[in-house]
mmCIF file of C-alpha atoms and ligand atoms in Angstrom:
data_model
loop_
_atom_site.group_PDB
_atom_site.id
_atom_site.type_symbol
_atom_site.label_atom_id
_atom_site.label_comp_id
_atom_site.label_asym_id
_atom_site.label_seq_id
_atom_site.Cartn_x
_atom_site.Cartn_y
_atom_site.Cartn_z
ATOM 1 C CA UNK A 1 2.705 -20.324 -17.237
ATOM 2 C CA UNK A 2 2.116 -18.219 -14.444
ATOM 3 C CA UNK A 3 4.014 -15.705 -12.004
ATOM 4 C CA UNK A 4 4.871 -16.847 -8.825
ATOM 5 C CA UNK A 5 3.239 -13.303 -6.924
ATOM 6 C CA UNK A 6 2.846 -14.372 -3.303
ATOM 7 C CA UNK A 7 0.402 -11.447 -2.453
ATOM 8 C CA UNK A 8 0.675 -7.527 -1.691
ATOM 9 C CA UNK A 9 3.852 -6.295 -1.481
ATOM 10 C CA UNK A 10 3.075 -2.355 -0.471
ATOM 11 C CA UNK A 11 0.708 -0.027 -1.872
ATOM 12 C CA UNK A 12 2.112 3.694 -3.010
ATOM 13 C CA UNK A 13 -0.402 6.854 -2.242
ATOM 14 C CA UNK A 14 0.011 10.806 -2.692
ATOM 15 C CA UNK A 15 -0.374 12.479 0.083
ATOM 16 C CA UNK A 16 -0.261 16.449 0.755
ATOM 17 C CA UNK A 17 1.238 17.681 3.821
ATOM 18 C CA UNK A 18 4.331 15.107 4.866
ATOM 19 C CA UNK A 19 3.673 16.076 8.714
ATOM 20 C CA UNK A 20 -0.248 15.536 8.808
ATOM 21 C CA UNK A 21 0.839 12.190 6.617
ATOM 22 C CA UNK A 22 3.053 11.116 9.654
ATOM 23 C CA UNK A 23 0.791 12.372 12.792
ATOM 24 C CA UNK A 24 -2.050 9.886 11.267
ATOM 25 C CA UNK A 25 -0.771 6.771 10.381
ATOM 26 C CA UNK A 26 1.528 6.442 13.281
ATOM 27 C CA UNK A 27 -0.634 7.927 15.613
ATOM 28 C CA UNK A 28 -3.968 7.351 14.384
ATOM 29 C CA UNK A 29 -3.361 3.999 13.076
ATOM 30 C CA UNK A 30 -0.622 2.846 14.936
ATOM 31 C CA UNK A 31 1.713 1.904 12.019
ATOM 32 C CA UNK A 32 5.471 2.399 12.923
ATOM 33 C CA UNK A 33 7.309 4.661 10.717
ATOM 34 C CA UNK A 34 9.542 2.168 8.600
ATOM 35 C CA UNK A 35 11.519 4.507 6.326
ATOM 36 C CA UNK A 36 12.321 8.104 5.708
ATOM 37 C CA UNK A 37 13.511 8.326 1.731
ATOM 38 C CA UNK A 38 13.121 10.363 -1.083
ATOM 39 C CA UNK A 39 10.734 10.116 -4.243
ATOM 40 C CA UNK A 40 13.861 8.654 -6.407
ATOM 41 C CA UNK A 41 11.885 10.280 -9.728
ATOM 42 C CA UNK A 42 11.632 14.070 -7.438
ATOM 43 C CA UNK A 43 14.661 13.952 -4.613
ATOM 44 C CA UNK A 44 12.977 16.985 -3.257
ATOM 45 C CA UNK A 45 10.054 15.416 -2.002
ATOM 46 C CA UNK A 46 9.507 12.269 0.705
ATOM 47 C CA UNK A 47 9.228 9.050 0.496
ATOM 48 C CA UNK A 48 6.942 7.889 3.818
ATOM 49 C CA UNK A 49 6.976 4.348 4.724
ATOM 50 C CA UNK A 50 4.313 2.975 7.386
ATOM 51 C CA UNK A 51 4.660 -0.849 8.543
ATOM 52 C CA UNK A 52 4.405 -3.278 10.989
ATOM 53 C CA UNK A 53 7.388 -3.623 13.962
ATOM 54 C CA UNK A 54 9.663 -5.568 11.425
ATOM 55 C CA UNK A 55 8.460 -3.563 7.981
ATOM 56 C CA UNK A 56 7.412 -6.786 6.187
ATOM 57 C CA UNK A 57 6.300 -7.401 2.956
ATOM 58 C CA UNK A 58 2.663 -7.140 2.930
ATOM 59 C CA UNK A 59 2.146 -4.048 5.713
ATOM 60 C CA UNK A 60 3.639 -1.496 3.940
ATOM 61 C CA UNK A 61 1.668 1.725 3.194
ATOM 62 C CA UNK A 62 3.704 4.218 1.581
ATOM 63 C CA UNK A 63 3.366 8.355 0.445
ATOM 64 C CA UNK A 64 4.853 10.814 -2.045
ATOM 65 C CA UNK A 65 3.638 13.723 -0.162
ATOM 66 C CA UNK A 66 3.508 17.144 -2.221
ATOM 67 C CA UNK A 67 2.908 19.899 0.550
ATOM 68 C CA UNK A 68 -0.357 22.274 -0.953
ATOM 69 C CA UNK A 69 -1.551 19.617 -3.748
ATOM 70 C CA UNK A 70 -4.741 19.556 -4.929
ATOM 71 C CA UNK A 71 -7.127 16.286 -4.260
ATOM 72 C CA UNK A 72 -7.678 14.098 -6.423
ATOM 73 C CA UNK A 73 -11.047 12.272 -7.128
ATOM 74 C CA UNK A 74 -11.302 8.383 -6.420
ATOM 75 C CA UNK A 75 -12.650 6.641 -9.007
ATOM 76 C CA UNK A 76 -12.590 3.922 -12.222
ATOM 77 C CA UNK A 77 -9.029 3.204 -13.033
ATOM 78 C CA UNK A 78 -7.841 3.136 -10.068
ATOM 79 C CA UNK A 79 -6.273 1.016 -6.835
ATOM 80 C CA UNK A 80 -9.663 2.985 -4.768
ATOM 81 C CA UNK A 81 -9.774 1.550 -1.700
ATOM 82 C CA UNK A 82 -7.047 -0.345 0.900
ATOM 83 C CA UNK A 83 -7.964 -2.546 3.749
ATOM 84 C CA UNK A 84 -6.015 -3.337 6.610
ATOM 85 C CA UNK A 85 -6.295 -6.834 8.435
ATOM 86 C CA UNK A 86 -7.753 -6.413 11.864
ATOM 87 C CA UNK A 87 -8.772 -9.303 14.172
ATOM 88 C CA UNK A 88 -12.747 -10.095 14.860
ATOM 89 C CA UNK A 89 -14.640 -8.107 16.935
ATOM 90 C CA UNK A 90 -11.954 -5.141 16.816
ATOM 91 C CA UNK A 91 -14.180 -2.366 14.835
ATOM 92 C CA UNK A 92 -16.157 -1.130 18.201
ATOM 93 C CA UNK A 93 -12.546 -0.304 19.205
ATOM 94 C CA UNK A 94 -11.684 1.427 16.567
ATOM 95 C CA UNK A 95 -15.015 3.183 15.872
ATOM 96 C CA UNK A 96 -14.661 4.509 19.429
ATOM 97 C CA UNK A 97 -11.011 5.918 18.436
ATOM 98 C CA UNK A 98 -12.037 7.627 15.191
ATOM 99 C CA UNK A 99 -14.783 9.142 16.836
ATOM 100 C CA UNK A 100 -12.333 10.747 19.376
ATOM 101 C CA UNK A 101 -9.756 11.500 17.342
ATOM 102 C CA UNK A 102 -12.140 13.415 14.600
ATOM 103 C CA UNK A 103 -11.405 10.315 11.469
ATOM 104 C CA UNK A 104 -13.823 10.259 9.123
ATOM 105 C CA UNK A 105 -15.377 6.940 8.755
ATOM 106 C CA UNK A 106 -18.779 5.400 7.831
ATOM 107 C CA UNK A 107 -21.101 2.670 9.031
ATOM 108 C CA UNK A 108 -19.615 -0.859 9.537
ATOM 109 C CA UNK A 109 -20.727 -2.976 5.927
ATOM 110 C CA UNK A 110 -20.646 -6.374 5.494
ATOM 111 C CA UNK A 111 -18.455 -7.638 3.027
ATOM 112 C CA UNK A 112 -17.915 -11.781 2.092
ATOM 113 C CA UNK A 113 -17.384 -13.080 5.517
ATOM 114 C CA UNK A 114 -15.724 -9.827 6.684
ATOM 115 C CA UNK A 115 -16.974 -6.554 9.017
ATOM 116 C CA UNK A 116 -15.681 -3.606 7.068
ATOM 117 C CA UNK A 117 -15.194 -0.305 8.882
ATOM 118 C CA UNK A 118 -14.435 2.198 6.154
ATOM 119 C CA UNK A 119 -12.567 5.509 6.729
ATOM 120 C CA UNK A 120 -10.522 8.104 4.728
ATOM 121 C CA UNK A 121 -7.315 9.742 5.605
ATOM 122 C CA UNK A 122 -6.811 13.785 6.465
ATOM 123 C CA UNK A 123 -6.328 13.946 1.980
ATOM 124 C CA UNK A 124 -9.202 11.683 1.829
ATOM 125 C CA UNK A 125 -7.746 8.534 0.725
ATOM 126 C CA UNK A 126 -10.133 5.687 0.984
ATOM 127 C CA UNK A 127 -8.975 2.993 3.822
ATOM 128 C CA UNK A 128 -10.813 0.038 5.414
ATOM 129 C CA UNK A 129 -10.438 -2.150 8.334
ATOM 130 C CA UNK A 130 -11.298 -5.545 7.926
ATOM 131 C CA UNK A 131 -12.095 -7.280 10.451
ATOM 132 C CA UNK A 132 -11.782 -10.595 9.046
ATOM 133 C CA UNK A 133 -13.135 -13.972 10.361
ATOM 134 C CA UNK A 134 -10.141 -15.607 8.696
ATOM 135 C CA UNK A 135 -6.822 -16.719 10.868
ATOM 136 C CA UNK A 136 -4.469 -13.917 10.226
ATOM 137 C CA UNK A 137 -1.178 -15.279 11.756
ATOM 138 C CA UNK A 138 0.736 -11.925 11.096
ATOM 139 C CA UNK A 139 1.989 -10.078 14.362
ATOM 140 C CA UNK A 140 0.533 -6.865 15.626
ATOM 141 C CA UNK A 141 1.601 -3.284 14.669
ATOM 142 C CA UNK A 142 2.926 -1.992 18.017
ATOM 143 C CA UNK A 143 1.333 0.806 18.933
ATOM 144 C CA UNK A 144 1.319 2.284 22.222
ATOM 145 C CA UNK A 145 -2.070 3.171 22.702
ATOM 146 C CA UNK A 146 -3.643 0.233 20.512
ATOM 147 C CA UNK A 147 -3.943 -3.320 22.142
ATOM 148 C CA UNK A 148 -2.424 -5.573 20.407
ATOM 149 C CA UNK A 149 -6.187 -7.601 20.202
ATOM 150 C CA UNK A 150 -7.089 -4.722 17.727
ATOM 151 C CA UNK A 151 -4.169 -3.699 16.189
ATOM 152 C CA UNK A 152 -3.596 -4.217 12.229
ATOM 153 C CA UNK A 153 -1.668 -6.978 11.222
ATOM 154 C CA UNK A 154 -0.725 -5.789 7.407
ATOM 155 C CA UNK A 155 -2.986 -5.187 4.496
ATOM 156 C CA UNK A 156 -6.082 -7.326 3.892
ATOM 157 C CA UNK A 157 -7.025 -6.148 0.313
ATOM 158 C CA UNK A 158 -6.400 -3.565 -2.105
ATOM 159 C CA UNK A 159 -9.548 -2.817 -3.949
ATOM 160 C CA UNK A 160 -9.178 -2.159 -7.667
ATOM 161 C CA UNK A 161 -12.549 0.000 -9.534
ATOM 162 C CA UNK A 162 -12.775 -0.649 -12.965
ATOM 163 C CA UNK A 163 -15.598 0.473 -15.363
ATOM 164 C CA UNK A 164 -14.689 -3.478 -17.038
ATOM 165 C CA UNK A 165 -12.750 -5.773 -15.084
ATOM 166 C CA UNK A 166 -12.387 -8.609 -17.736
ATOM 167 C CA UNK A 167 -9.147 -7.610 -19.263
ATOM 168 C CA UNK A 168 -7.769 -6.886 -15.442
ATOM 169 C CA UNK A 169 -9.500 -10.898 -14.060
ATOM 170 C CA UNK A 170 -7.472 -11.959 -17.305
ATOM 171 C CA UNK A 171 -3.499 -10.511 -15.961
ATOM 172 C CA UNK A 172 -4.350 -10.962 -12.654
ATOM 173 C CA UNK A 173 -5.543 -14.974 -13.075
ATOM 174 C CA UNK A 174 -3.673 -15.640 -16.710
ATOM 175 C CA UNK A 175 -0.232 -14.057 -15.978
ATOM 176 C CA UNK A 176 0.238 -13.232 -12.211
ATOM 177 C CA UNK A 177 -0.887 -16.263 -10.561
ATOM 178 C CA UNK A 178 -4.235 -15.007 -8.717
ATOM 179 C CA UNK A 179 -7.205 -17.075 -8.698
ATOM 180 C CA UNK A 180 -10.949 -16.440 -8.458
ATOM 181 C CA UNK A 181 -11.706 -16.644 -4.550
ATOM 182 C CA UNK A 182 -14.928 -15.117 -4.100
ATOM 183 C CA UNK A 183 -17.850 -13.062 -6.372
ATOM 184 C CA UNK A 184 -20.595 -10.806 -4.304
ATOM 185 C CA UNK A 185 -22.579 -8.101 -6.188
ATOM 186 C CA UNK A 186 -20.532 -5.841 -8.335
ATOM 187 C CA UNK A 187 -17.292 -7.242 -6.233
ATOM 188 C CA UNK A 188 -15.238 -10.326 -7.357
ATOM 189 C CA UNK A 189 -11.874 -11.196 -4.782
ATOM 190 C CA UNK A 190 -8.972 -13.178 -6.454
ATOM 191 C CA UNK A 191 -6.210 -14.353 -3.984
ATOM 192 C CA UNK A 192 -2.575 -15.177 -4.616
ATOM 193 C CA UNK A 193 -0.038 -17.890 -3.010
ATOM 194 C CA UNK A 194 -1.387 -19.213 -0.186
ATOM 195 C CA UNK A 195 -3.958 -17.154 0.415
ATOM 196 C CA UNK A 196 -5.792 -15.185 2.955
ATOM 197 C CA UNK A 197 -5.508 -11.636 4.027
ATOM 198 C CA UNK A 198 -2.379 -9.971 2.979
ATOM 199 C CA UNK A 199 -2.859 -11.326 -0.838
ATOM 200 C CA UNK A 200 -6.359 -10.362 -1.611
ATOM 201 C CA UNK A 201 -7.335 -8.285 -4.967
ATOM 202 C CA UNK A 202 -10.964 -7.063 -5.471
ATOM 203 C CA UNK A 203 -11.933 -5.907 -8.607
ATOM 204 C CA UNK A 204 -15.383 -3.448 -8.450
ATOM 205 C CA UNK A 205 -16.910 -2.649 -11.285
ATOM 206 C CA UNK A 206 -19.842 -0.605 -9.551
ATOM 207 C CA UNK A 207 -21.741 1.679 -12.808
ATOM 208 C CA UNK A 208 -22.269 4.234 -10.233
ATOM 209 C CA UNK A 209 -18.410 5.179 -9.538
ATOM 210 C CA UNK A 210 -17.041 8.048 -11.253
ATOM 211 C CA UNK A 211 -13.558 8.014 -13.440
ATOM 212 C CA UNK A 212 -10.812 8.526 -10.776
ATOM 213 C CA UNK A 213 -8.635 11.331 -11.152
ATOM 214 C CA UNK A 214 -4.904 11.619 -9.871
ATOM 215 C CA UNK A 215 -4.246 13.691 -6.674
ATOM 216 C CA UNK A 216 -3.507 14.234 -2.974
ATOM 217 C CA UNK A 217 -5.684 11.058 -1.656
ATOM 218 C CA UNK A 218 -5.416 8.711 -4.861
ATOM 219 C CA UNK A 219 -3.551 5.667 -5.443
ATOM 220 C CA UNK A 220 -0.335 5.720 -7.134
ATOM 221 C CA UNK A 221 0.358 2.171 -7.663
ATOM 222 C CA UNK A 222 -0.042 -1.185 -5.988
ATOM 223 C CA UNK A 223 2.841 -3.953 -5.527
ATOM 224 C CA UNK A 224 2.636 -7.444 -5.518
ATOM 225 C CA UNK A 225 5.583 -9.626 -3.698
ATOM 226 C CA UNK A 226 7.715 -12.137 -5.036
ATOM 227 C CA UNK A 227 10.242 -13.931 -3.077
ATOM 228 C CA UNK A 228 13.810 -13.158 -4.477
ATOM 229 C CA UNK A 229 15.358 -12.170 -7.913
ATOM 230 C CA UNK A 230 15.377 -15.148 -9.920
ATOM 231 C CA UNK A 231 11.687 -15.118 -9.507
ATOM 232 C CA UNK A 232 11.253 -11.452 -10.588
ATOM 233 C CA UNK A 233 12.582 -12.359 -13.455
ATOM 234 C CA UNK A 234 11.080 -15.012 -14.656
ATOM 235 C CA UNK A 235 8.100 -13.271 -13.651
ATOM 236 C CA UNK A 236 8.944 -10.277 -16.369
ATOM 237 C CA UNK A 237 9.304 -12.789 -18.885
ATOM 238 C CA UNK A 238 6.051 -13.836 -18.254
ATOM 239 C CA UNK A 239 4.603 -10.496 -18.325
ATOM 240 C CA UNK A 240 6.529 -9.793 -21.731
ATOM 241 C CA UNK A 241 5.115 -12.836 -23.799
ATOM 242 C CA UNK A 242 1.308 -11.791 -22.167
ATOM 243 C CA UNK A 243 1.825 -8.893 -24.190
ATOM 244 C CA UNK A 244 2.307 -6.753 -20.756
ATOM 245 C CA UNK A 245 5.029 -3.538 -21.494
ATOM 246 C CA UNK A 246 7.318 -4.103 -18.322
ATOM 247 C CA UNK A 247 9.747 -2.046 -16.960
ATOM 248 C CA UNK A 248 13.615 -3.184 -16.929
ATOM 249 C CA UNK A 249 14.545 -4.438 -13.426
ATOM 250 C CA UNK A 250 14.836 -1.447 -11.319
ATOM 251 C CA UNK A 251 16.684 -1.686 -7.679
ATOM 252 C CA UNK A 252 15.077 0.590 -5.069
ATOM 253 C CA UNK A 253 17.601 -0.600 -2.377
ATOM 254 C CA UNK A 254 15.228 -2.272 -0.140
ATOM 255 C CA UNK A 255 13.433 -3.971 -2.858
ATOM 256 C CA UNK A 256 13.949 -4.742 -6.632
ATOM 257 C CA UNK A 257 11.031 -3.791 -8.746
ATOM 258 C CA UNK A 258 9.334 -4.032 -12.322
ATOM 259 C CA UNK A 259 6.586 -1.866 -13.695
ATOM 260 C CA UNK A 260 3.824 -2.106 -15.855
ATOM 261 C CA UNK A 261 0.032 -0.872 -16.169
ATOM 262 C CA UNK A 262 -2.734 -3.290 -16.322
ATOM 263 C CA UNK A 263 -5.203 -2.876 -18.865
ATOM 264 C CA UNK A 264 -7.566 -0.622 -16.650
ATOM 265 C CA UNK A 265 -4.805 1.665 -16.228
ATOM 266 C CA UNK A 266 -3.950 0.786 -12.734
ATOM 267 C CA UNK A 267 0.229 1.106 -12.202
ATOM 268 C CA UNK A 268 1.514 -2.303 -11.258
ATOM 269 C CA UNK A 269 4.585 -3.465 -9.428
ATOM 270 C CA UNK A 270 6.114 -6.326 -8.733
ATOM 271 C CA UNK A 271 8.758 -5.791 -5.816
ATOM 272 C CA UNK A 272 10.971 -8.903 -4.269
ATOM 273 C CA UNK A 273 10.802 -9.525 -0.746
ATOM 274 C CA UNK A 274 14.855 -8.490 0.214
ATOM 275 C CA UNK A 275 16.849 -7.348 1.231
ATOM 276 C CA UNK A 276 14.299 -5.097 3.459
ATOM 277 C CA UNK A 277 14.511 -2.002 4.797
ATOM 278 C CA UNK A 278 17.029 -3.082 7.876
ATOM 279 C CA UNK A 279 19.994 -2.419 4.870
ATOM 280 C CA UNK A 280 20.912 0.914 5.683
ATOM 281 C CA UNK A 281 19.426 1.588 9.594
ATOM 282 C CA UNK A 282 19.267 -1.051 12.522
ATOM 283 C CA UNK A 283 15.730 -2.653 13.024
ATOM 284 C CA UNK A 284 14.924 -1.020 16.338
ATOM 285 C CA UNK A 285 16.147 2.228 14.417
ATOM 286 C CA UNK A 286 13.775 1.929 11.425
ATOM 287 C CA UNK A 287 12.594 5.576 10.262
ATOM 288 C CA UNK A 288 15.467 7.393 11.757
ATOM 289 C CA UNK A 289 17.706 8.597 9.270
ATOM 290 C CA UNK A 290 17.134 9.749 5.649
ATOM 291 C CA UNK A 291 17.503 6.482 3.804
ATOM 292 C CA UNK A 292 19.029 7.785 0.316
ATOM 293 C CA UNK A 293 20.486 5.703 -2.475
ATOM 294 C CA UNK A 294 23.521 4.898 -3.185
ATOM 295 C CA UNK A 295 23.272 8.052 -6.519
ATOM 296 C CA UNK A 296 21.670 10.135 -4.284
ATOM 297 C CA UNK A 297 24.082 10.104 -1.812
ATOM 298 C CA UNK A 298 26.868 12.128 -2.810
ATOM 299 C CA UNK A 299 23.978 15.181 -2.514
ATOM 300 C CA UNK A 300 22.907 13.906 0.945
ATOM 301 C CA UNK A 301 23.045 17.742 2.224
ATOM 302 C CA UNK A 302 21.314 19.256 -0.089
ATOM 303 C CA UNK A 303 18.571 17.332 -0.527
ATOM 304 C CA UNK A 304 18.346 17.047 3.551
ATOM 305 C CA UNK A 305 18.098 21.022 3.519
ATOM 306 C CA UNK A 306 15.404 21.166 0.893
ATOM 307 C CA UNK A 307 13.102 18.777 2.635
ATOM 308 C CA UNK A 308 10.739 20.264 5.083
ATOM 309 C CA UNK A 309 11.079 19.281 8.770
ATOM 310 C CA UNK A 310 8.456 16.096 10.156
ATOM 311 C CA UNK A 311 8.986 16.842 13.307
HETATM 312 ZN ZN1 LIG B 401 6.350 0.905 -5.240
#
C-alpha cells in the first residue's frame, strides 16, 4: 500500500547570517516573509519562513540561520538543488535582475521540457528557476518589483544527489506514493498526486559529484505534504512496515510532522497541510510577530532578547 504524499510540502536549509537570509529571498526573490519562529531543537536561533502571499503548502522555503557558520559542501547524500516554478519565457527577466543585483547564477540549461536558470544564495545554496512549459495554476508571489508574469509560483522540484539512487526510487515509488515521470542522463523525475510542478523529486546520481557535507548553504531536510492527520498516520504505518525508522507524530503548530531518513541519508518529512501558519498572526500580518509555541512561550522574553535584530 502506498502513502497518500500529495507533493512538496517545504524544504528546510541552514543559512548563516539571519539578516542577509531575509534581504535575499524577499528582496531578491520576491518571496513574502511567512513566519518569524524559533529552531524548536535551539530556541536561540531563527526559524525563517519564505512563501507565497497565502504561505501554502508547496512554496515554502525555510532557514535555521547560525550567524558566522562555516559552509558546507553540496554534494551525494543530499536534497542539492531546489527549483522554483516560474512561468515560460520568464528567465531573460530574471537573468537581467541577478545580473543587477550581483546573484550568482550560471547559463540557462535545458532540462526535460524545462529552461533552467541556476543560481546560489549569498551561503551558496544551490537554487533553480524553472521555467516550466507545464500549466502551473498556482498564484504569483507578490513582489513589488517582480511582475507577476515572472514571479515564482512555489517550488518546482527538489533535486536529491545520490551516489545510488535504487534504494531512494524504491521509498519514494514503493512506500510514498511517487511514480517514475521522466529519465534523462544521470537524472530520473518521479512525481506525486496529481502531478506537475510543486510535487516533483529528481534523483541525480552524477559519478562526478562529490559527498555533500553539512553547513551554511546545505539542505537540512525536505517535506512532503499530506492533507490532514488521519492521513499522516496511516502514512507512518506505512513507513513502519517498509522497514522505514519514523519519528512519533510531532506538532510544530502550523503543521504536524514525522521524520525519517531515506536510505541515501537524505532527512525526510512528512508535514500535513493545517492548520497553516494564519494560527497565531492574521494573514495580511504573516511574518510579524515571533511565532513561538505554546512550551516556548512562557520564555517569550528571553528568547526575544537573545535573538539578533532582522531589521
Ligand atoms: Zn520541516
Amino acid at each position: 500500500m502506498n502513502a497518500q504524499v500529495t507533493g512538496l510540502h517545504h524544504i528546510t536549509a541552514i543559512a548563516s547570517d539571519p539578516r542577509q537570509n531575509l534581504d535575499f529571498y524577499t528582496r531578491a526573490l520576491g518571496l513574502r516573509f511567512v513566519k518569524k519562529s524559533v529552531n524548536q531543537d535551539d530556541p536561540g536561533t531563527y526559524h525563517l519562513y519564505y512563501g507565497d502571499y497565502a504561505a501554502s503548502p508547496g512554496t515554502i522555503l525555510t532557514f535555521f540561520p547560525w550567524a558566522g557558520l562555516r559552509r558546507g559542501r553540496p554534494g551525494t547524500g543530499q536534497a542539492y538543488a531546489t527549483g522554483f516554478s516560474v512561468p515560460a519565457g520568464s528567465l531573460p527577466f530574471w537573468q537581467a535582475r541577478f545580473t543587477k543585483l550581483d546573484v550568482k547564477q550560471q547559463p540557462i540549461e535545458s532540462r526535460f521540457s524545462d529552461e533552467v536558470l541556476p543560481f546560489t544564495d549569498p551561503d551558496g545554496l544551490r537554487l533553480e528557476l524553472v521555467a516550466t512549459s507545464e500549466t502551473d495554476p498556482r498564484p504569483a508571489a507578490p513582489a513589488k518589483d517582480v511582475p507577476a508574469e515572472f514571479a515564482i509560483r512555489g517550488f518546482h522540484s527538489s533535486t536529491l544527489a545520490l551516489a545510488d539512487a535504487a534504494a531512494t526510487a524504491q521509498v519514494l515509488t514503493g512506500s510514498m506514493g511517487y511514480k517514475l515521470a521522466g529519465q534523462s542522463g544521470h537524472r530520473a523525475r518521479y512525481s506525486a498526486g496529481n502531478g506537475g510542478p510543486g510535487t516533483y523529486v529528481d534523483l541525480l546520481t552524477d559519478p562526478a559529484l562529490p559527498r555533500g557535507l553539512n553547513g551554511a548553504g546545505t539542505i537540512h531536510h525536505v517535506a512532503f505534504r499530506v492533507a490532514d492527520d488521519a492521513t499522516e498516520v496511516a502514512t507512518r504505518e506505512i513507513l513502519l512496515k517498509d522497514g522505514l525508522h519514523v519519528s512519533p507524530v510531532i506538532d510544530r503548530a502550523y503543521f504536524k510532522s514525522i521524520y525519517y531518513r531515506e536510505p541515501a541519508g537524505v532527512l525526510f518529512e512528512i508535514a500535513t497541510d493545517g492548520p497553516g501558519f494564519a494560527i497565531d498572526e492574521p494573514l495580511d500580518q504573516l511574518g510579524t510577530i515571533l511565532g513561538l509555541p505554546p512550551h516556548l512561550e512562557l520564555h517569550r522574553a528571553e528568547i526575544e532578547a537573545a535573538l539578533p535584530k532582522l531589521n
